[in-house]
Short mmCIF file of C-alpha atoms in Angstrom, two decimals:
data_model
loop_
_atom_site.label_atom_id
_atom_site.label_comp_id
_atom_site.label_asym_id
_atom_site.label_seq_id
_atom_site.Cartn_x
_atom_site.Cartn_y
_atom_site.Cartn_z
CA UNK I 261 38.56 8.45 5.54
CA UNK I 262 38.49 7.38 1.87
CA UNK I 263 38.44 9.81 -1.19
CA UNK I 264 35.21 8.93 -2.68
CA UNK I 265 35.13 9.44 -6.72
CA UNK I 266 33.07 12.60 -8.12
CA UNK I 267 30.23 11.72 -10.73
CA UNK I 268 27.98 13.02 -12.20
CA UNK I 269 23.97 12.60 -12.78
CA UNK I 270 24.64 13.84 -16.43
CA UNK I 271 26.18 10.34 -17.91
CA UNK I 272 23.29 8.33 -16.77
CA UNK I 273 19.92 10.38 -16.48
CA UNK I 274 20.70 13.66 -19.08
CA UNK I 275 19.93 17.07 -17.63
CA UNK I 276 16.25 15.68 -16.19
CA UNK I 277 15.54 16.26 -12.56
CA UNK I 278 14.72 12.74 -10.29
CA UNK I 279 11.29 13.33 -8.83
CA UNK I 280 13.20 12.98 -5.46
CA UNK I 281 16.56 10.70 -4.42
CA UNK I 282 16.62 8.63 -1.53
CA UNK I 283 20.34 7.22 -0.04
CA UNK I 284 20.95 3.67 0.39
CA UNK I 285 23.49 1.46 2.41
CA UNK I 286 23.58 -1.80 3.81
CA UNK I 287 26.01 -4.10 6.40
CA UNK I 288 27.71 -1.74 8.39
CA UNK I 289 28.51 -4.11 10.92
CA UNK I 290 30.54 -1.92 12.86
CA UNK I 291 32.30 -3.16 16.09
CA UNK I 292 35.58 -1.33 17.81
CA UNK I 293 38.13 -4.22 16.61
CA UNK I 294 40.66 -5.48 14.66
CA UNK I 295 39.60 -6.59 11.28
CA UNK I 296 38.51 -10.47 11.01
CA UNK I 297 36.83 -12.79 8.93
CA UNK I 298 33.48 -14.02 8.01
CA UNK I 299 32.04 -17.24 8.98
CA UNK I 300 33.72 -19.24 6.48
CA UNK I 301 36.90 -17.53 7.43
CA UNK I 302 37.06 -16.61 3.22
CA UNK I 303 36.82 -12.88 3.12
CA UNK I 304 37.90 -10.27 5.04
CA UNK I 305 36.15 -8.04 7.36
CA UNK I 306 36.79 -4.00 8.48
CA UNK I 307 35.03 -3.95 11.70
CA UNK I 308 36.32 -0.66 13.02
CA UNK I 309 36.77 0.69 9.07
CA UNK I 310 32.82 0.61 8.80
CA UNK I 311 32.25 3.66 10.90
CA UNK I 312 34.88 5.92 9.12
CA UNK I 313 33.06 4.59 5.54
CA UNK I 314 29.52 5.50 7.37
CA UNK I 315 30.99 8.67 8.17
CA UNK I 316 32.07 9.75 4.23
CA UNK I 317 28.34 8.27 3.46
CA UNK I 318 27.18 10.77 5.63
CA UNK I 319 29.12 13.39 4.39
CA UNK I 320 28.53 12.91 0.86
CA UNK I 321 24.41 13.05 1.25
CA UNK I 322 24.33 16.02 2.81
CA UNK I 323 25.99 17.43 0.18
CA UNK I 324 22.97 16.57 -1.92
CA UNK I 325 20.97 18.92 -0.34
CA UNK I 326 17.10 18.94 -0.67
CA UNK I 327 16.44 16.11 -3.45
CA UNK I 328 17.53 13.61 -0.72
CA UNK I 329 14.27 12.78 0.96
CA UNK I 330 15.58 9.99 2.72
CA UNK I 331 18.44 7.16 3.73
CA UNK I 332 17.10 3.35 3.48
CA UNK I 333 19.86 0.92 6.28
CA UNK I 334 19.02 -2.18 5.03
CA UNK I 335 20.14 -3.78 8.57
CA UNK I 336 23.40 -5.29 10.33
CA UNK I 337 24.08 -2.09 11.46
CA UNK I 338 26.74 -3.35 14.35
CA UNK I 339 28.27 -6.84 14.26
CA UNK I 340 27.32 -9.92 16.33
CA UNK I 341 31.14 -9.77 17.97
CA UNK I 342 29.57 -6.54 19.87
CA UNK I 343 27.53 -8.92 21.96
CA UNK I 344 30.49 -11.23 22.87
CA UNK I 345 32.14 -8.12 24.39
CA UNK I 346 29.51 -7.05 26.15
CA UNK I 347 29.84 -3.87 23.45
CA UNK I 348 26.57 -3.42 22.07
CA UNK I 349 25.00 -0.23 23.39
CA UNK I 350 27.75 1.64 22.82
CA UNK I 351 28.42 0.64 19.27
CA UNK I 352 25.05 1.31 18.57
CA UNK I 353 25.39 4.20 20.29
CA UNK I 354 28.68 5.37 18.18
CA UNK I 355 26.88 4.23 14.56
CA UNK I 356 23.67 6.27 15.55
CA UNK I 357 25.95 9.36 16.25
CA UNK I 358 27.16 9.44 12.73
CA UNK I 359 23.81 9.04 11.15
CA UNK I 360 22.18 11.86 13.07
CA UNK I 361 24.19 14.05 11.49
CA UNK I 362 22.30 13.07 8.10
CA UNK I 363 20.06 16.10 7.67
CA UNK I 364 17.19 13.19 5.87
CA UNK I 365 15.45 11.12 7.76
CA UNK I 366 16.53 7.21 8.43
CA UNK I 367 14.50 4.30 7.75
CA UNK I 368 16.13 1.46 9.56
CA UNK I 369 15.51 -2.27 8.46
CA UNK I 370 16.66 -4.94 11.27
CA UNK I 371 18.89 -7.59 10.28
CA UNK I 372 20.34 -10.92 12.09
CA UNK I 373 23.19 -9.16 13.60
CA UNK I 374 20.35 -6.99 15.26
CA UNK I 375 18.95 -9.99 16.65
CA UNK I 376 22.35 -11.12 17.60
CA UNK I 377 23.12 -7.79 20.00
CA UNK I 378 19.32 -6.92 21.18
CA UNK I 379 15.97 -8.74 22.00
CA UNK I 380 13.41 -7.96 19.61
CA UNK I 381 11.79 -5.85 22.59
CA UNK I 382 14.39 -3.65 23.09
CA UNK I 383 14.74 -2.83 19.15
CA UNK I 384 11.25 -2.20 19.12
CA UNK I 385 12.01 0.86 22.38
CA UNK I 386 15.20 1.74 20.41
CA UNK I 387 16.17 4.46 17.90
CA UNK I 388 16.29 1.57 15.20
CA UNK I 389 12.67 1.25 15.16
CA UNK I 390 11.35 4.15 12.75
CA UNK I 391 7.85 2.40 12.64
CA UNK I 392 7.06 6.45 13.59
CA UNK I 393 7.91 7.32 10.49
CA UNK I 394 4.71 5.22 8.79
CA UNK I 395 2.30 6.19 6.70
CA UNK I 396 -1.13 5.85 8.33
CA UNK I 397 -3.18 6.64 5.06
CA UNK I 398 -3.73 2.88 4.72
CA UNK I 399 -4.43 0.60 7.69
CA UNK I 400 -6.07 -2.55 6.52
CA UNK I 401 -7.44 -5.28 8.62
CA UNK I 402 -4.35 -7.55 8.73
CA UNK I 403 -2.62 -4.04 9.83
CA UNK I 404 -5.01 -3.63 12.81
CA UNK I 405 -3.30 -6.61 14.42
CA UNK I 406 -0.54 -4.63 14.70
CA UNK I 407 0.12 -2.11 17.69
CA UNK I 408 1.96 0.66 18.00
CA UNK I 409 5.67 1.06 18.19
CA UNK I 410 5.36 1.12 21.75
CA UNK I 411 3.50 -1.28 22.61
CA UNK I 412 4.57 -4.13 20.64
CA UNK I 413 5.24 -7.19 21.52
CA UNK I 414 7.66 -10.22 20.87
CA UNK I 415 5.45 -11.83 19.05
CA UNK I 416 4.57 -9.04 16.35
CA UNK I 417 6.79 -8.19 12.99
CA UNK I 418 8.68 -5.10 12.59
CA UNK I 419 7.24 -3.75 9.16
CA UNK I 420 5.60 -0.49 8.04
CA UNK I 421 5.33 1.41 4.72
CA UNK I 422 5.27 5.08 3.99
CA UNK I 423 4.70 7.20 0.60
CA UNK I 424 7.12 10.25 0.13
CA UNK I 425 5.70 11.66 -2.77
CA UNK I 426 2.04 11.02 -4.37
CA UNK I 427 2.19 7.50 -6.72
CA UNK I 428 5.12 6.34 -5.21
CA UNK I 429 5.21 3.90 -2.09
CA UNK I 430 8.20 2.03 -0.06
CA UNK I 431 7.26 -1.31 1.95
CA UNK I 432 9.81 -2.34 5.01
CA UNK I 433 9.47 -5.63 5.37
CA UNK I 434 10.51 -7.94 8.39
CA UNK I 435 12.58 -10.78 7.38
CA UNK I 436 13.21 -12.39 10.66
CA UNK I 437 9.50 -12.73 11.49
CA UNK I 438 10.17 -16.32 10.93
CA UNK I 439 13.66 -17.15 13.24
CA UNK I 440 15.01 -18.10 16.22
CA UNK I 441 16.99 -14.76 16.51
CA UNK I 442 16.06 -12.12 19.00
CA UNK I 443 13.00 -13.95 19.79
CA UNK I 444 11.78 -15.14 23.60
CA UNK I 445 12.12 -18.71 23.98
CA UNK I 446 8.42 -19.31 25.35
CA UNK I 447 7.12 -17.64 22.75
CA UNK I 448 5.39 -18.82 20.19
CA UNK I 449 7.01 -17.40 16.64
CA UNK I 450 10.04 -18.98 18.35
CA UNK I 451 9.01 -22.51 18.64
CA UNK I 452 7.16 -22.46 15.38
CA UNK I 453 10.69 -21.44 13.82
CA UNK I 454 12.93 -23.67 15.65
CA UNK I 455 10.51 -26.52 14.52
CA UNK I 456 10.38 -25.40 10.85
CA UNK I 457 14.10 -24.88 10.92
CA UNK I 458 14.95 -28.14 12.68
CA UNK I 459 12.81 -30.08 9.98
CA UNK I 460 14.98 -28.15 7.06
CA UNK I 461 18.09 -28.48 8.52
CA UNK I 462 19.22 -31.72 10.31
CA UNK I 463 22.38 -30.16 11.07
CA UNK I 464 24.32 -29.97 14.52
CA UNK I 465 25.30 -26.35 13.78
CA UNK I 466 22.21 -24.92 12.15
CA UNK I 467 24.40 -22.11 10.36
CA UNK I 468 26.12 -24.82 7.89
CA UNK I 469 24.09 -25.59 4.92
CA UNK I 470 26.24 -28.60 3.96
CA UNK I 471 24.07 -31.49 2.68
CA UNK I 472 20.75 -29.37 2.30
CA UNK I 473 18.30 -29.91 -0.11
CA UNK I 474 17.12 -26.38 0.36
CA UNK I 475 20.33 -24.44 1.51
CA UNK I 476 18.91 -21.02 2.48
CA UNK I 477 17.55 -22.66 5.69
CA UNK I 478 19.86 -21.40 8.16
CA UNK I 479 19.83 -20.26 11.13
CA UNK I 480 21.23 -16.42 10.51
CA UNK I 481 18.17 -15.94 7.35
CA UNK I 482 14.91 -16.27 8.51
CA UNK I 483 11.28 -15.73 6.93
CA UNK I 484 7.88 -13.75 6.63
CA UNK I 485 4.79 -15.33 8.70
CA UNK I 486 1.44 -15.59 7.14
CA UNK I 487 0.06 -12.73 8.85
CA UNK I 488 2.54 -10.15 7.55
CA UNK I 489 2.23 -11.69 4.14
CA UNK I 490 -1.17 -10.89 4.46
CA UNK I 491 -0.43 -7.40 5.83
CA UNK I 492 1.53 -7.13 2.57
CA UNK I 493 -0.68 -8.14 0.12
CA UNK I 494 -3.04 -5.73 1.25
CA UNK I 495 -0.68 -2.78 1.02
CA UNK I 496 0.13 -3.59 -2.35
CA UNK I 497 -3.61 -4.04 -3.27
CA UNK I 498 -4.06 -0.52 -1.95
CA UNK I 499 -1.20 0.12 -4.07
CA UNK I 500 -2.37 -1.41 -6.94
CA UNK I 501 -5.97 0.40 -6.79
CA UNK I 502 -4.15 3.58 -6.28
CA UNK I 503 -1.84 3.37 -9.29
CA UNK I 504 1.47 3.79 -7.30
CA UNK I 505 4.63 2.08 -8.24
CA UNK I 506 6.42 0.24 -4.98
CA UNK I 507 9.57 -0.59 -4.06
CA UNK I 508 9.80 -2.80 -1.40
CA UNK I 509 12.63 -3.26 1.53
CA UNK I 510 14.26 -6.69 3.44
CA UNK I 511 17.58 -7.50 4.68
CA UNK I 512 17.66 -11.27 2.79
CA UNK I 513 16.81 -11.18 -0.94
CA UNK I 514 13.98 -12.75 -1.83
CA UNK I 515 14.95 -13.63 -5.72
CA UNK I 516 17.82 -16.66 -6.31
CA UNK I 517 18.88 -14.84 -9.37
CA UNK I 518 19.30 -11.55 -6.93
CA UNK I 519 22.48 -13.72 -5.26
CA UNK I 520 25.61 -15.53 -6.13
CA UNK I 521 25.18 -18.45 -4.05
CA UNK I 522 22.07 -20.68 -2.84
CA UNK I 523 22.26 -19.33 0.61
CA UNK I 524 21.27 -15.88 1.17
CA UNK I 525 17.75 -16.16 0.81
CA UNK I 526 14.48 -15.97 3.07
CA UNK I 527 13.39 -18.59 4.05
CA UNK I 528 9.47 -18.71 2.38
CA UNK I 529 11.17 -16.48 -0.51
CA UNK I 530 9.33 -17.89 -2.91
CA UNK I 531 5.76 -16.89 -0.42
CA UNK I 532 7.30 -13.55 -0.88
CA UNK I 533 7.34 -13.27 -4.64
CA UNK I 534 4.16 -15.02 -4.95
CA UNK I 535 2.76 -12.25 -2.82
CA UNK I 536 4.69 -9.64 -4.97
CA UNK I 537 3.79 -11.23 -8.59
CA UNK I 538 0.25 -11.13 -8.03
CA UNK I 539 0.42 -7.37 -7.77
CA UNK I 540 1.00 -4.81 -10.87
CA UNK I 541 2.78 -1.87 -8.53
CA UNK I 542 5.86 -3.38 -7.36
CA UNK I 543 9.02 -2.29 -9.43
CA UNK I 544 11.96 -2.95 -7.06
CA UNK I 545 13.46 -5.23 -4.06
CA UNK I 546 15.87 -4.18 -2.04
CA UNK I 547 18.17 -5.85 -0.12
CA UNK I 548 21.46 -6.27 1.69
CA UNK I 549 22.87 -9.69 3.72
CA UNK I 550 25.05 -10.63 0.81
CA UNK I 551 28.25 -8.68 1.16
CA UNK I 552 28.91 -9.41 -2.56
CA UNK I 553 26.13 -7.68 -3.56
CA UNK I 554 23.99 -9.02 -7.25
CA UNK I 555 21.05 -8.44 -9.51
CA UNK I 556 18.33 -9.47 -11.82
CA UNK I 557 15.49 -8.70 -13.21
CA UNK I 558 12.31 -11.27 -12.76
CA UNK I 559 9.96 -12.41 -15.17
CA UNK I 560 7.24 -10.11 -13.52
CA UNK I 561 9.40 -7.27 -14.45
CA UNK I 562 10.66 -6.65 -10.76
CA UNK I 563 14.03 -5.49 -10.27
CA UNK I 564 16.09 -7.34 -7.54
CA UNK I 565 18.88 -5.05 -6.26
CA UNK I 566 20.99 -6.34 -3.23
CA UNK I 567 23.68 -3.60 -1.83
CA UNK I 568 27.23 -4.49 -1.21
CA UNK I 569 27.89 -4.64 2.15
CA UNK I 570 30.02 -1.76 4.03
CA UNK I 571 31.89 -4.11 6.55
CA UNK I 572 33.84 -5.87 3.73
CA UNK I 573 34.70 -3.08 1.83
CA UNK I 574 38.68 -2.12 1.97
CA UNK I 575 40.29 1.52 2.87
CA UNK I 576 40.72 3.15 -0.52
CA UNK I 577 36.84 1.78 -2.08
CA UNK I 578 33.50 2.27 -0.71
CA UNK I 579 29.65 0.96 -0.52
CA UNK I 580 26.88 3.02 -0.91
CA UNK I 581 24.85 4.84 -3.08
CA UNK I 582 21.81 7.28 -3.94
CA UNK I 583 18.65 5.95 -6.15
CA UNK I 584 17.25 8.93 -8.23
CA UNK I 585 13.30 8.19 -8.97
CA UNK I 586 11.93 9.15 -12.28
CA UNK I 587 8.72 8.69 -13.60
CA UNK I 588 9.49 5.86 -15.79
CA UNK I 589 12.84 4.46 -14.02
CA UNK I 590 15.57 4.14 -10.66
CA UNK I 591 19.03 5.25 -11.05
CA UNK I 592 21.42 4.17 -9.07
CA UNK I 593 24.33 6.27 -8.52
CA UNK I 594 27.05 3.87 -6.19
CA UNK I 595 30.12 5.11 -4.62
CA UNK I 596 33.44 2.32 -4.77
CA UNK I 597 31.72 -1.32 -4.66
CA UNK I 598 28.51 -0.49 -6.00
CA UNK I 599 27.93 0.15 -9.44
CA UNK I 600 25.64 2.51 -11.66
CA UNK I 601 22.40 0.99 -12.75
CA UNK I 602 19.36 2.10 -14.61
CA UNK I 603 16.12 -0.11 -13.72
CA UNK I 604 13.76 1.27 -16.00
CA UNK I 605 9.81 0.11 -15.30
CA UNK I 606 10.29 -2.58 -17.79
CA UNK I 607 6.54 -4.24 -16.50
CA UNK I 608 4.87 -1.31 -18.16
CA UNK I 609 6.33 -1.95 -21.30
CA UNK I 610 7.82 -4.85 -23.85
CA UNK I 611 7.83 -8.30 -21.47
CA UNK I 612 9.72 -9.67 -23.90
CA UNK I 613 12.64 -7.32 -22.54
CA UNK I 614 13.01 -9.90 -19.23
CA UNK I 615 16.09 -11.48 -18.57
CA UNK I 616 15.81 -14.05 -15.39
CA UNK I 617 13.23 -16.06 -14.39
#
């Protein structure tokens, strides 16, 4: 196991106290091999590593005591390889271990290596679907479409929002709504994606963006369908009416700024930040997908944060962090890869202060 740095809340925050913390890690990816390679066979990748880096994670929340009101796992929690050796369950089984002995609750978020090990129905019986953990204040008429955890369906999206303290709301989003991951070939969502993917990517292998006008359509992102965009706009109107400041959740980032290529995107990203610019409470995104991690700030004054990923981080470094939530900004605090930030709630102030588009 790693020795994980000390810090210090002091150097970033002074001697206020966070109105609560919440933990936050993303791409485990675990899987009981040999290190490999991504899919460009570039950078390097600590399959078995992961759950020993999970593990410190673990160990270094709980020593945070009370303030920590929850952990956000911004999906890819095992890798795809799991399903090749017939290994899923169990590494599933081996990652879920470690996190139960997290004494906050877990908010999981369902990425394409999800999709890669399980059908969409069997996430939605499993331990990764914390849709239990929603907040049933709000339930507008977009979210009455929407059964409960048990009962849906292939054809629904895996999203829910909750509200841990008054004036302050998160928003899980489902970014493989859209995609031909997971899904049952006769349904429907599935041939509507295949169709839109097909007509964006003329590709023999639908992974390889080479020669797209619009690279970002490939087959491991995917998007948001109209009626969870809807679902989402009225959240954030309730928001918005209610004077609470949201930070929402996806596994692909949603901003091009937010990434250092033209790849790791959603695909109806932009549907997304129309959605989110037409609403006043939304201060953060959060994402994971791009193992590199990046950020920016938008011209609506919405902070893009995507988290390092765990399964490419070496022995010796690490990839997490815990967000601190004041009244008028996040602090991150990150652990190895991930580096301290201070996202103040810049849309309540100067606009001039922007600095991406």
């Amino acid at each position: 196991m790693d020795e994980t740095p000390t810090w210090t809340t002091g150097t970033l925050t002074g001697n206020s106290e966070p109105c609560f913390s919440f933990g936050v890690i993303a791409d485990i990816q675990y899987a009981d091999l040999e290190d490999g390679y991504n899919f460009w066979g570039s950078r390097r990748r600590y399959y078995r590593h992961s759950l020993h880096l999970l593990q410190s994670a673990v160990e270094e929340w709980n020593k945070e005591g009370n303030l920590l009101e929850f952990v956000l796992q911004l999906g890819d929690i095992i890798d795809g390889f799991n399903a090749q050796h017939k290994t899923s369950k169990n590494a599933l089984g081996r990652v879920m271990k470690e996190f139960k002995k997290l004494r906050a609750p877990v908010h999981h978020i369902w990425g394409n290596h999800e999709l890669y090990n399980f059908t969409r129905d069997y996430l939605t019986q499993s331990e990764l679907n914390t849709k239990s953990l929603e907040d049933h204040i709000f339930l507008g008429s977009a979210a009455k479409g929407q059964d409960s955890p048990g009962d849906a369906t292939a054809e629904h999206y895996y999203a829910y929002h909750f509200s841990p303290v008054t004036k302050f709301r998160f928003i899980l989003l489902d970014a493989y709504d859209l995609s031909v991951l997971g899904r049952d070939k006769s349904t429907q969502k599935y041939q509507d994606s295949l169709k839109l993917l097909k007509e964006k990517n003329p590709n023999e292998n639908l992974n390889s963006p080479t020669g797209l006008a619009e690279p970002h359509f490939v087959e491991f992102n995917g998007g948001f369908s109209q009626a969870q965009l809807d679902w989402f706009n009225e959240v954030l109107t309730f928001s918005d009416r209610n004077e609470e400041k949201v930070v929402v959740v996806g596994h692909i980032p949603i901003h091009p700024d937010s990434t250092d290529d033209s790849v790791c995107l959603a695909w109806n990203y932009k549907d997304a930040l129309s959605v989110i610019h037409s609403h006043q409470c939304v201060v953060c995104f959060l994402a994971g997908h791009l193992h590199d991690g990046g950020y920016c700030l938008d011209s609506h004054g919405v902070h893009h944060l995507t988290l390092e990923g765990i399964v490419e981080t070496p022995p010796g470094s690490h990839a997490f962090g815990t967000i601190h939530v004041y009244d008028n900004k996040l602090v991150l605090m990150g652990r190895g890869r991930i580096p301290d930030k201070v996202m103040y709630y810049t849309k309540y102030e100067d606009k001039c202060k922007y600095n991406c588009l």
